CSV table of C-alpha atoms in Angstrom, one decimal:
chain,number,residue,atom,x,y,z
A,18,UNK,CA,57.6,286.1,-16.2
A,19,UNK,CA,57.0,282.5,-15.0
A,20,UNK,CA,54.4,279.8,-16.9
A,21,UNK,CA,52.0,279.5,-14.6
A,22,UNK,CA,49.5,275.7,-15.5
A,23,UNK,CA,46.8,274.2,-13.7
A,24,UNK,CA,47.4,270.4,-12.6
A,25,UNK,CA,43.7,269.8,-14.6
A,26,UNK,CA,43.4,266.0,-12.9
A,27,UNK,CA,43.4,268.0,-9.5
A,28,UNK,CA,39.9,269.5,-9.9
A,29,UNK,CA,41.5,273.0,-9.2
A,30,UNK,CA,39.4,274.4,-12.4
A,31,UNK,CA,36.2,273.5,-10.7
A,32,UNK,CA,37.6,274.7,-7.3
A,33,UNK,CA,37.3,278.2,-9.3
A,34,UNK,CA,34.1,277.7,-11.2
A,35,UNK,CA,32.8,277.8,-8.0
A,36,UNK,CA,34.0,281.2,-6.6
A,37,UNK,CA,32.5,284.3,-7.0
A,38,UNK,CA,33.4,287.7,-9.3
A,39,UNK,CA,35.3,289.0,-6.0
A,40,UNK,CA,36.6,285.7,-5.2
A,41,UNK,CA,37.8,285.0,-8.4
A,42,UNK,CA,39.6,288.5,-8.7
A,43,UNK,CA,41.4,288.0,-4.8
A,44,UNK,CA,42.7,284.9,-6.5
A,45,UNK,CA,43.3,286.3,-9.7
A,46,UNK,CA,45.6,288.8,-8.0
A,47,UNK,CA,47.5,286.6,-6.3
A,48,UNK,CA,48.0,284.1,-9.0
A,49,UNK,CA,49.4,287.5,-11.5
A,50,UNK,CA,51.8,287.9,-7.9
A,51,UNK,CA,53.5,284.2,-8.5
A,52,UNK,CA,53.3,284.7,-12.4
A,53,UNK,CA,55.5,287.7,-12.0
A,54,UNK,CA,57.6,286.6,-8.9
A,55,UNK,CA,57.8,283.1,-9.3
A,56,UNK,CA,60.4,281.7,-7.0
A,57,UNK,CA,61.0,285.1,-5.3
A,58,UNK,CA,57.7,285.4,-4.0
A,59,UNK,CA,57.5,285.7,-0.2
A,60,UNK,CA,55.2,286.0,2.8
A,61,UNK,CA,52.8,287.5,3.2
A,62,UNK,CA,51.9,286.0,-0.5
A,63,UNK,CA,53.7,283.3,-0.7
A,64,UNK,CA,54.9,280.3,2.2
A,65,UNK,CA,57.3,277.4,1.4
A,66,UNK,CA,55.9,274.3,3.2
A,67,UNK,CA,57.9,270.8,2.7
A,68,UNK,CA,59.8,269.0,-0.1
A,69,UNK,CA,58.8,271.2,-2.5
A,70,UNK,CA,55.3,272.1,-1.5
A,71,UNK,CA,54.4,276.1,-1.3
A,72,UNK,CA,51.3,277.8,-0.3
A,73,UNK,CA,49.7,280.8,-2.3
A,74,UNK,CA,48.2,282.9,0.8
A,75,UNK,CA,44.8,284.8,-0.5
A,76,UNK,CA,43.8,287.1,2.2
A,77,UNK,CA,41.2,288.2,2.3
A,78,UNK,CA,38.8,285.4,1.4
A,79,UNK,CA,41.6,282.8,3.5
A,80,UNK,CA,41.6,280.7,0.2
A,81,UNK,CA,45.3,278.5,0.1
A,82,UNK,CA,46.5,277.5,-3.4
A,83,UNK,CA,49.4,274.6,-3.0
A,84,UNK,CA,52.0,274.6,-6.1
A,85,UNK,CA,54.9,273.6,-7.0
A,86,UNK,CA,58.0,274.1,-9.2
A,87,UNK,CA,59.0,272.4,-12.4
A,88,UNK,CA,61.9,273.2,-14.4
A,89,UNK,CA,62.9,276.8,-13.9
A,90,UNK,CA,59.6,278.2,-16.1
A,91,UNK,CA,56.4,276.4,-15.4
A,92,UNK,CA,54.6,276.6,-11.8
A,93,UNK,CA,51.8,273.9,-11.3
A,94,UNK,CA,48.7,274.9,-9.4
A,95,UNK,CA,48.1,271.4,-7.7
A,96,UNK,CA,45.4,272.3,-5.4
A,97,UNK,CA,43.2,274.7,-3.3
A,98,UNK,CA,40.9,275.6,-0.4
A,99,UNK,CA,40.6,278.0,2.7
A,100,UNK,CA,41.7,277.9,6.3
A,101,UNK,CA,39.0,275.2,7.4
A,102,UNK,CA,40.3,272.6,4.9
A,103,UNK,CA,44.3,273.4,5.1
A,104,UNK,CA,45.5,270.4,6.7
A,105,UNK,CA,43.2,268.1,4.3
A,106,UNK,CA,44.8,270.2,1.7
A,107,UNK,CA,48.6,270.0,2.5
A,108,UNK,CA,47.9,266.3,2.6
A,109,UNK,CA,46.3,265.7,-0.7
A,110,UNK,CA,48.9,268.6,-2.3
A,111,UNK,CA,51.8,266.3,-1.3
A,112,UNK,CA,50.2,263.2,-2.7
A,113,UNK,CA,49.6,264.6,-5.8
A,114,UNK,CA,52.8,266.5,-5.8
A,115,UNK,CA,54.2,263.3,-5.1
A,116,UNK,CA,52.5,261.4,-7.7
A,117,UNK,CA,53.5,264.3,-9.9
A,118,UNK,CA,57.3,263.2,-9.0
A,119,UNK,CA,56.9,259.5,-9.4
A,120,UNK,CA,55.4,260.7,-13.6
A,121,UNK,CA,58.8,262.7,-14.0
């Protein structure tokens, strides 16, 4: 099982205050996916973008989570949003993820 952690400077956690119960469970269920599967996980779950950069795929609600790898154990959740914000999102997930590089 992979260690899944929130990038906290992201705002990610308030991102999820602000879902509902059912929101929060679509979510929840696809975030226990990538905990299990980690780098295995596929489409229809799971999309590799660029440099690093994958996409979490929540159906149902069209919510996109944007993480990354580090190490071989710990997944960062870097950021999130739904269809109408994706590009905006990509963007800001690669500057952080970026950012995130530049750290070490």
């Amino acid at each position: 099982m992979w260690v899944v952690e929130y990038y906290k400077e992201s705002g990610i956690e308030s991102w999820l205050d602000n879902l509902t119960i059912e929101q929060l469970k679509a979510v929840a269920k696809e975030v226990k996916f990538l905990e299990l599967s980690g780098n295995r996980l596929r489409l229809p779950h799971s999309k590799s973008l660029k440099k690093g950069l994958f996409e979490l795929r929540e159906r149902r609600f069209g919510y996109r989570i944007y993480y990354t790898f580090r190490g071989d154990k710990i997944i960062l959740l870097i950021c999130a949003g739904d269809k109408s914000t994706q590009e905006k999102d990509i963007k800001k997930a690669q500057r952080i993820l970026d950012h995130l590089r530049e750290k070490g």
